[in-house]
Amino acid sequence: MDYATYLRRGRPIGTGMVEGACRHLVKDRMEQAGMRWTLPGAEALLALRAVNENDDRDDFHAFRRAQRHRHLYGTSLRSQILVTAPAASVAWRTLPSVSGR
């Protein structure tokens, strides 16, 4: 790693930013008074905090809906949407007629 170039460009070269993010995302939430966590519960909460911090809520909810649909019905949600979409929602276009045939 070329530290001099990174410093000239104003790039961080230490671990402080990563450690700060870990403290904010993990430690501050997990070590509040009276809290006890199982490993699966802690992992689930941290995954949700990461989704929230990265502003990925819409993508996450779409993923969860598709995952639940696949679990309940054994098919992908996308295939169901494509099959059951009302015909009125499809924009049809008319091909120009070919003269001389």
Short mmCIF file of C-alpha atoms in Angstrom, two decimals:
data_model
loop_
_atom_site.label_atom_id
_atom_site.label_comp_id
_atom_site.label_asym_id
_atom_site.label_seq_id
_atom_site.Cartn_x
_atom_site.Cartn_y
_atom_site.Cartn_z
CA MET A 1 0.00 0.00 0.00
CA ASP A 2 1.42 3.37 -1.03
CA TYR A 3 0.74 5.34 2.16
CA ALA A 4 2.13 8.64 0.84
CA THR A 5 -0.24 8.64 -2.15
CA TYR A 6 -3.21 7.72 0.00
CA LEU A 7 -2.40 10.51 2.45
CA ARG A 8 -1.99 13.06 -0.39
CA ARG A 9 -5.42 12.09 -1.70
CA GLY A 10 -6.96 12.43 1.74
CA ARG A 11 -7.70 8.72 2.00
CA PRO A 12 -7.81 7.05 5.40
CA ILE A 13 -4.93 4.67 6.06
CA GLY A 14 -5.85 3.59 9.57
CA THR A 15 -8.50 1.27 10.89
CA GLY A 16 -10.32 3.96 12.85
CA MET A 17 -13.18 4.32 10.38
CA VAL A 18 -13.84 0.59 10.28
CA GLU A 19 -13.56 0.29 14.05
CA GLY A 20 -15.95 3.22 14.47
CA ALA A 21 -18.49 1.63 12.13
CA CYS A 22 -18.24 -1.67 14.01
CA ARG A 23 -18.72 0.12 17.32
CA HIS A 24 -21.73 1.99 15.96
CA LEU A 25 -23.31 -0.99 14.22
CA VAL A 26 -22.47 -3.74 16.70
CA LYS A 27 -21.22 -2.77 20.13
CA ASP A 28 -23.50 0.19 20.88
CA ARG A 29 -26.59 -1.89 20.06
CA MET A 30 -25.60 -5.25 21.46
CA GLU A 31 -24.27 -4.04 24.81
CA GLN A 32 -27.21 -1.96 26.01
CA ALA A 33 -28.25 -2.46 29.64
CA GLY A 34 -29.94 -5.77 30.41
CA MET A 35 -29.60 -7.24 26.93
CA ARG A 36 -28.82 -10.90 26.36
CA TRP A 37 -28.42 -12.40 22.91
CA THR A 38 -28.34 -15.81 21.34
CA LEU A 39 -26.00 -16.09 18.39
CA PRO A 40 -28.85 -16.45 15.83
CA GLY A 41 -30.72 -13.52 17.38
CA ALA A 42 -27.64 -11.30 17.38
CA GLU A 43 -26.82 -12.19 13.77
CA ALA A 44 -30.41 -11.45 12.68
CA LEU A 45 -30.41 -8.07 14.41
CA LEU A 46 -27.03 -7.10 12.98
CA ALA A 47 -28.14 -8.08 9.48
CA LEU A 48 -31.19 -5.81 9.83
CA ARG A 49 -29.05 -2.96 11.17
CA ALA A 50 -26.73 -3.31 8.17
CA VAL A 51 -29.73 -3.23 5.80
CA ASN A 52 -30.98 -0.09 7.51
CA GLU A 53 -27.59 1.66 7.61
CA ASN A 54 -27.03 0.94 3.89
CA ASP A 55 -30.56 2.15 3.03
CA ASP A 56 -31.36 -1.21 1.40
CA ARG A 57 -34.82 -1.62 2.95
CA ASP A 58 -36.77 -1.84 -0.33
CA ASP A 59 -34.45 -4.48 -1.77
CA PHE A 60 -34.50 -6.40 1.51
CA HIS A 61 -38.30 -6.46 1.69
CA ALA A 62 -38.56 -7.61 -1.93
CA PHE A 63 -36.05 -10.37 -1.17
CA ARG A 64 -37.98 -11.47 1.93
CA ARG A 65 -41.32 -11.51 0.07
CA ALA A 66 -39.83 -13.64 -2.70
CA GLN A 67 -38.16 -15.93 -0.17
CA ARG A 68 -41.40 -16.42 1.78
CA HIS A 69 -43.38 -17.06 -1.41
CA ARG A 70 -40.86 -19.69 -2.50
CA HIS A 71 -41.06 -21.31 0.96
CA LEU A 72 -44.88 -21.40 0.97
CA TYR A 73 -45.61 -22.23 -2.65
CA GLY A 74 -42.44 -23.78 -4.04
CA THR A 75 -42.29 -21.37 -6.97
CA SER A 76 -40.63 -18.05 -7.47
CA LEU A 77 -42.70 -14.95 -6.89
CA ARG A 78 -41.51 -13.58 -10.23
CA SER A 79 -43.00 -16.50 -12.18
CA GLN A 80 -46.33 -16.02 -10.40
CA ILE A 81 -46.37 -12.31 -11.15
CA LEU A 82 -45.65 -12.90 -14.81
CA VAL A 83 -48.30 -15.59 -15.13
CA THR A 84 -51.07 -13.82 -13.20
CA ALA A 85 -50.52 -10.26 -14.43
CA PRO A 86 -53.77 -8.83 -15.79
CA ALA A 87 -53.87 -8.47 -19.56
CA ALA A 88 -54.92 -4.83 -19.25
CA SER A 89 -51.56 -3.97 -17.71
CA VAL A 90 -49.65 -5.18 -20.76
CA ALA A 91 -49.02 -2.54 -23.39
CA TRP A 92 -49.68 -4.12 -26.76
CA ARG A 93 -48.53 -2.47 -29.91
CA THR A 94 -49.87 -3.13 -33.34
CA LEU A 95 -47.38 -4.04 -36.00
CA PRO A 96 -47.79 -2.10 -39.23
CA SER A 97 -49.42 -4.09 -41.98
CA VAL A 98 -47.24 -5.06 -44.88
CA SER A 99 -48.85 -4.09 -48.17
CA GLY A 100 -48.49 -6.21 -51.27
CA ARG A 101 -48.99 -9.57 -49.64
#
